[in-house]
Amino acid sequence: SEYNLPLINRNFPKGSAAGSCLHEILDILDLSNVQDSGLEINRRIKNNYPIVYKQLLEMCNDDLAEVSLKMVGWIGNITKAKIQQDFSLDTLKPKQYLSEMSFCMSMKDEYFDSAKINDLLKFHGINIPQLNRAEAVRYLVGSIDLVYQHAGKFYVADYKSNFLGFSYQDYSAVELDKC
């Protein structure tokens, strides 16, 4: 069919609340054991994202079990997707990753050379507006969606939930590079 993405992928609610909902689900789950998380997923959506919950129930004809089944299947597919040839998130044990790792980074050029960061990003083909030189001490505060260890190295993952289209081809590396 022209729509080769599953129903939940195509019709999951759009917008910032839906994106926050997906992030929260991925943050609280045991990535190696998603199949047993249906009740927790439904509880989080119902309690924390009532508009998203209502839209999901409508999509599934008010069948709570169907919402759970579809969400567990979708999140399971995300964690089983190959990130590297021999690696997917579902292979991680809880002590191998940290969800929502907070950070606070000094933004004074004495510590953070904005010109070097600009040059590095440009070298890797990442075009962003020029970073201004930081004259005063400022801080960048935030959280990293996922930090994990694999094969003796540490990696940073940034979850994205943007809707790009109805087919798997809309999410190819070529299409993602356009974002």
PDB file of C-alpha atoms in Angstrom:
ATOM      1  CA  SER A   1       0.000   0.000   0.000  1.00  0.00           C
ATOM      2  CA  GLU A   2       1.107   3.600  -0.396  1.00  0.00           C
ATOM      3  CA  TYR A   3       1.065   3.956   3.397  1.00  0.00           C
ATOM      4  CA  ASN A   4       3.529   1.397   4.629  1.00  0.00           C
ATOM      5  CA  LEU A   5       3.879   2.836   8.123  1.00  0.00           C
ATOM      6  CA  PRO A   6       1.640   1.247  10.780  1.00  0.00           C
ATOM      7  CA  LEU A   7      -1.550   3.069  11.818  1.00  0.00           C
ATOM      8  CA  ILE A   8      -0.073   4.362  15.096  1.00  0.00           C
ATOM      9  CA  ASN A   9       2.937   5.887  13.286  1.00  0.00           C
ATOM     10  CA  ARG A  10       0.748   7.604  10.674  1.00  0.00           C
ATOM     11  CA  ASN A  11      -1.955   8.845  13.041  1.00  0.00           C
ATOM     12  CA  PHE A  12      -0.192   9.538  16.310  1.00  0.00           C
ATOM     13  CA  PRO A  13      -1.215  13.034  17.435  1.00  0.00           C
ATOM     14  CA  LYS A  14       1.019  15.858  16.204  1.00  0.00           C
ATOM     15  CA  GLY A  15       2.460  18.766  18.149  1.00  0.00           C
ATOM     16  CA  SER A  16       4.622  19.487  21.160  1.00  0.00           C
ATOM     17  CA  ALA A  17       2.448  17.610  23.687  1.00  0.00           C
ATOM     18  CA  ALA A  18       2.617  14.449  21.572  1.00  0.00           C
ATOM     19  CA  GLY A  19       6.395  14.830  21.210  1.00  0.00           C
ATOM     20  CA  SER A  20       6.788  15.341  24.955  1.00  0.00           C
ATOM     21  CA  CYS A  21       4.617  12.279  25.530  1.00  0.00           C
ATOM     22  CA  LEU A  22       6.860  10.078  23.366  1.00  0.00           C
ATOM     23  CA  HIS A  23       9.975  11.454  25.052  1.00  0.00           C
ATOM     24  CA  GLU A  24       8.554  10.716  28.499  1.00  0.00           C
ATOM     25  CA  ILE A  25       7.644   7.163  27.522  1.00  0.00           C
ATOM     26  CA  LEU A  26      11.134   6.508  26.172  1.00  0.00           C
ATOM     27  CA  ASP A  27      12.666   8.091  29.281  1.00  0.00           C
ATOM     28  CA  ILE A  28      10.865   5.904  31.832  1.00  0.00           C
ATOM     29  CA  LEU A  29      10.961   2.505  30.122  1.00  0.00           C
ATOM     30  CA  ASP A  30      13.418  -0.314  30.518  1.00  0.00           C
ATOM     31  CA  LEU A  31      14.635  -0.267  26.915  1.00  0.00           C
ATOM     32  CA  SER A  32      15.365  -4.014  27.020  1.00  0.00           C
ATOM     33  CA  ASN A  33      11.846  -4.929  28.196  1.00  0.00           C
ATOM     34  CA  VAL A  34       9.306  -2.742  26.389  1.00  0.00           C
ATOM     35  CA  GLN A  35       6.799  -5.591  25.841  1.00  0.00           C
ATOM     36  CA  ASP A  36       5.853  -5.573  29.544  1.00  0.00           C
ATOM     37  CA  SER A  37       5.232  -1.806  29.671  1.00  0.00           C
ATOM     38  CA  GLY A  38       1.694  -1.443  28.302  1.00  0.00           C
ATOM     39  CA  LEU A  39       0.073  -0.468  31.604  1.00  0.00           C
ATOM     40  CA  GLU A  40       2.778   2.061  32.424  1.00  0.00           C
ATOM     41  CA  ILE A  41       2.605   3.588  28.943  1.00  0.00           C
ATOM     42  CA  ASN A  42      -1.187   3.951  29.163  1.00  0.00           C
ATOM     43  CA  ARG A  43      -0.992   5.369  32.690  1.00  0.00           C
ATOM     44  CA  ARG A  44       1.570   7.992  31.665  1.00  0.00           C
ATOM     45  CA  ILE A  45      -0.388   9.069  28.605  1.00  0.00           C
ATOM     46  CA  LYS A  46      -3.729   9.177  30.445  1.00  0.00           C
ATOM     47  CA  ASN A  47      -2.409  11.074  33.491  1.00  0.00           C
ATOM     48  CA  ASN A  48       0.109  13.407  31.868  1.00  0.00           C
ATOM     49  CA  TYR A  49      -1.202  13.938  28.320  1.00  0.00           C
ATOM     50  CA  PRO A  50      -5.022  13.768  28.423  1.00  0.00           C
ATOM     51  CA  ILE A  51      -5.491  15.343  24.977  1.00  0.00           C
ATOM     52  CA  VAL A  52      -3.092  12.833  23.404  1.00  0.00           C
ATOM     53  CA  TYR A  53      -4.845  10.045  25.332  1.00  0.00           C
ATOM     54  CA  LYS A  54      -8.253  11.125  24.008  1.00  0.00           C
ATOM     55  CA  GLN A  55      -6.964  11.221  20.426  1.00  0.00           C
ATOM     56  CA  LEU A  56      -5.406   7.760  20.771  1.00  0.00           C
ATOM     57  CA  LEU A  57      -8.648   6.333  22.158  1.00  0.00           C
ATOM     58  CA  GLU A  58     -10.562   7.827  19.216  1.00  0.00           C
ATOM     59  CA  MET A  59      -8.058   6.311  16.788  1.00  0.00           C
ATOM     60  CA  CYS A  60      -8.510   2.894  18.451  1.00  0.00           C
ATOM     61  CA  ASN A  61     -12.337   3.052  18.736  1.00  0.00           C
ATOM     62  CA  ASP A  62     -12.222   3.589  22.531  1.00  0.00           C
ATOM     63  CA  ASP A  63     -10.389   0.285  23.010  1.00  0.00           C
ATOM     64  CA  LEU A  64      -7.797   0.841  25.748  1.00  0.00           C
ATOM     65  CA  ALA A  65      -6.203  -2.567  25.122  1.00  0.00           C
ATOM     66  CA  GLU A  66      -5.731  -1.617  21.458  1.00  0.00           C
ATOM     67  CA  VAL A  67      -4.017   1.656  22.444  1.00  0.00           C
ATOM     68  CA  SER A  68      -1.675  -0.315  24.691  1.00  0.00           C
ATOM     69  CA  LEU A  69      -0.956  -2.924  22.012  1.00  0.00           C
ATOM     70  CA  LYS A  70      -0.211  -0.299  19.361  1.00  0.00           C
ATOM     71  CA  MET A  71       1.978   1.832  21.635  1.00  0.00           C
ATOM     72  CA  VAL A  72       3.988  -1.130  22.930  1.00  0.00           C
ATOM     73  CA  GLY A  73       4.459  -2.337  19.353  1.00  0.00           C
ATOM     74  CA  TRP A  74       5.601   1.072  18.148  1.00  0.00           C
ATOM     75  CA  ILE A  75       7.977   1.734  21.045  1.00  0.00           C
ATOM     76  CA  GLY A  76       9.256  -1.836  20.691  1.00  0.00           C
ATOM     77  CA  ASN A  77      10.007  -1.180  17.016  1.00  0.00           C
ATOM     78  CA  ILE A  78      11.885   1.983  17.963  1.00  0.00           C
ATOM     79  CA  THR A  79      14.058   0.168  20.506  1.00  0.00           C
ATOM     80  CA  LYS A  80      14.678  -2.752  18.104  1.00  0.00           C
ATOM     81  CA  ALA A  81      15.699  -0.530  15.165  1.00  0.00           C
ATOM     82  CA  LYS A  82      19.346  -1.032  14.224  1.00  0.00           C
ATOM     83  CA  ILE A  83      21.379   2.053  15.036  1.00  0.00           C
ATOM     84  CA  GLN A  84      24.580   0.314  14.076  1.00  0.00           C
ATOM     85  CA  GLN A  85      24.960  -2.999  12.280  1.00  0.00           C
ATOM     86  CA  ASP A  86      25.223  -4.916  15.564  1.00  0.00           C
ATOM     87  CA  PHE A  87      23.336  -2.608  17.906  1.00  0.00           C
ATOM     88  CA  SER A  88      19.834  -1.492  18.862  1.00  0.00           C
ATOM     89  CA  LEU A  89      18.590   0.195  22.038  1.00  0.00           C
ATOM     90  CA  ASP A  90      16.817  -2.964  23.254  1.00  0.00           C
ATOM     91  CA  THR A  91      20.224  -4.606  23.814  1.00  0.00           C
ATOM     92  CA  LEU A  92      21.044  -2.090  26.560  1.00  0.00           C
ATOM     93  CA  LYS A  93      20.718  -3.121  30.182  1.00  0.00           C
ATOM     94  CA  PRO A  94      19.589  -0.389  32.626  1.00  0.00           C
ATOM     95  CA  LYS A  95      23.129   0.196  33.966  1.00  0.00           C
ATOM     96  CA  GLN A  96      24.398   0.862  30.426  1.00  0.00           C
ATOM     97  CA  TYR A  97      22.374   4.011  29.845  1.00  0.00           C
ATOM     98  CA  LEU A  98      21.083   7.147  31.492  1.00  0.00           C
ATOM     99  CA  SER A  99      17.885   8.856  30.371  1.00  0.00           C
ATOM    100  CA  GLU A 100      17.464  12.626  30.654  1.00  0.00           C
ATOM    101  CA  MET A 101      21.011  13.358  31.817  1.00  0.00           C
ATOM    102  CA  SER A 102      21.142  16.956  33.051  1.00  0.00           C
ATOM    103  CA  PHE A 103      24.027  19.223  32.148  1.00  0.00           C
ATOM    104  CA  CYS A 104      25.212  22.762  32.825  1.00  0.00           C
ATOM    105  CA  MET A 105      27.907  24.067  30.487  1.00  0.00           C
ATOM    106  CA  SER A 106      29.773  27.347  30.815  1.00  0.00           C
ATOM    107  CA  MET A 107      29.337  29.547  27.769  1.00  0.00           C
ATOM    108  CA  LYS A 108      32.180  32.007  28.405  1.00  0.00           C
ATOM    109  CA  ASP A 109      34.596  31.956  25.466  1.00  0.00           C
ATOM    110  CA  GLU A 110      37.445  31.340  27.876  1.00  0.00           C
ATOM    111  CA  TYR A 111      35.934  27.848  28.268  1.00  0.00           C
ATOM    112  CA  PHE A 112      33.713  27.633  25.205  1.00  0.00           C
ATOM    113  CA  ASP A 113      35.326  28.946  22.021  1.00  0.00           C
ATOM    114  CA  SER A 114      32.345  29.844  19.839  1.00  0.00           C
ATOM    115  CA  ALA A 115      34.576  30.353  16.767  1.00  0.00           C
ATOM    116  CA  LYS A 116      35.973  26.811  17.099  1.00  0.00           C
ATOM    117  CA  ILE A 117      32.473  25.395  17.554  1.00  0.00           C
ATOM    118  CA  ASN A 118      31.312  27.265  14.437  1.00  0.00           C
ATOM    119  CA  ASP A 119      34.296  25.920  12.465  1.00  0.00           C
ATOM    120  CA  LEU A 120      33.693  22.352  13.674  1.00  0.00           C
ATOM    121  CA  LEU A 121      30.012  22.435  12.762  1.00  0.00           C
ATOM    122  CA  LYS A 122      30.812  23.910   9.337  1.00  0.00           C
ATOM    123  CA  PHE A 123      33.478  21.231   8.743  1.00  0.00           C
ATOM    124  CA  HIS A 124      30.840  18.536   9.347  1.00  0.00           C
ATOM    125  CA  GLY A 125      28.357  20.213   7.010  1.00  0.00           C
ATOM    126  CA  ILE A 126      26.096  21.494   9.783  1.00  0.00           C
ATOM    127  CA  ASN A 127      24.888  24.954   8.925  1.00  0.00           C
ATOM    128  CA  ILE A 128      23.584  27.031  11.806  1.00  0.00           C
ATOM    129  CA  PRO A 129      23.544  30.772  12.417  1.00  0.00           C
ATOM    130  CA  GLN A 130      26.908  32.076  13.585  1.00  0.00           C
ATOM    131  CA  LEU A 131      27.370  31.697  17.345  1.00  0.00           C
ATOM    132  CA  ASN A 132      28.108  35.022  18.998  1.00  0.00           C
ATOM    133  CA  ARG A 133      31.183  35.395  21.136  1.00  0.00           C
ATOM    134  CA  ALA A 134      30.250  35.002  24.804  1.00  0.00           C
ATOM    135  CA  GLU A 135      31.668  38.018  26.638  1.00  0.00           C
ATOM    136  CA  ALA A 136      30.144  37.283  30.033  1.00  0.00           C
ATOM    137  CA  VAL A 137      29.823  34.009  31.875  1.00  0.00           C
ATOM    138  CA  ARG A 138      26.625  32.375  30.716  1.00  0.00           C
ATOM    139  CA  TYR A 139      25.425  28.830  31.025  1.00  0.00           C
ATOM    140  CA  LEU A 140      23.679  26.415  28.755  1.00  0.00           C
ATOM    141  CA  VAL A 141      21.446  24.210  30.896  1.00  0.00           C
ATOM    142  CA  GLY A 142      19.486  21.259  29.627  1.00  0.00           C
ATOM    143  CA  SER A 143      19.181  17.523  29.460  1.00  0.00           C
ATOM    144  CA  ILE A 144      20.356  14.889  27.026  1.00  0.00           C
ATOM    145  CA  ASP A 145      17.650  12.401  26.022  1.00  0.00           C
ATOM    146  CA  LEU A 146      19.882   9.338  26.283  1.00  0.00           C
ATOM    147  CA  VAL A 147      23.531   8.656  27.050  1.00  0.00           C
ATOM    148  CA  TYR A 148      24.533   5.045  26.559  1.00  0.00           C
ATOM    149  CA  GLN A 149      27.571   2.815  26.476  1.00  0.00           C
ATOM    150  CA  HIS A 150      28.184   0.317  23.690  1.00  0.00           C
ATOM    151  CA  ALA A 151      31.359  -1.553  22.741  1.00  0.00           C
ATOM    152  CA  GLY A 152      33.461   0.468  25.180  1.00  0.00           C
ATOM    153  CA  LYS A 153      32.317   3.863  23.897  1.00  0.00           C
ATOM    154  CA  PHE A 154      29.756   6.379  25.092  1.00  0.00           C
ATOM    155  CA  TYR A 155      27.087   7.764  22.770  1.00  0.00           C
ATOM    156  CA  VAL A 156      24.523  10.558  22.967  1.00  0.00           C
ATOM    157  CA  ALA A 157      21.057  10.081  21.476  1.00  0.00           C
ATOM    158  CA  ASP A 158      18.600  12.885  20.824  1.00  0.00           C
ATOM    159  CA  TYR A 159      15.061  11.627  20.263  1.00  0.00           C
ATOM    160  CA  LYS A 160      13.142  13.210  17.400  1.00  0.00           C
ATOM    161  CA  SER A 161       9.414  12.798  16.906  1.00  0.00           C
ATOM    162  CA  ASN A 162       8.791  15.014  13.885  1.00  0.00           C
ATOM    163  CA  PHE A 163       6.261  13.660  11.412  1.00  0.00           C
ATOM    164  CA  LEU A 164       7.970  13.534   8.009  1.00  0.00           C
ATOM    165  CA  GLY A 165       5.519  11.464   5.987  1.00  0.00           C
ATOM    166  CA  PHE A 166       3.489   8.299   5.622  1.00  0.00           C
ATOM    167  CA  SER A 167       6.144   5.893   4.311  1.00  0.00           C
ATOM    168  CA  TYR A 168       9.416   4.477   5.577  1.00  0.00           C
ATOM    169  CA  GLN A 169      11.181   6.229   2.677  1.00  0.00           C
ATOM    170  CA  ASP A 170      10.206   9.566   4.238  1.00  0.00           C
ATOM    171  CA  TYR A 171      12.520   8.655   7.140  1.00  0.00           C
ATOM    172  CA  SER A 172      15.547   7.521   5.110  1.00  0.00           C
ATOM    173  CA  ALA A 173      19.005   8.934   5.870  1.00  0.00           C
ATOM    174  CA  VAL A 174      18.705  11.169   2.788  1.00  0.00           C
ATOM    175  CA  GLU A 175      15.392  12.627   3.998  1.00  0.00           C
ATOM    176  CA  LEU A 176      16.635  13.005   7.568  1.00  0.00           C
ATOM    177  CA  ASP A 177      19.674  14.939   6.338  1.00  0.00           C
ATOM    178  CA  LYS A 178      17.250  17.476   4.805  1.00  0.00           C
ATOM    179  CA  CYS A 179      15.743  18.289   8.209  1.00  0.00           C
TER     180      CYS A 179
END
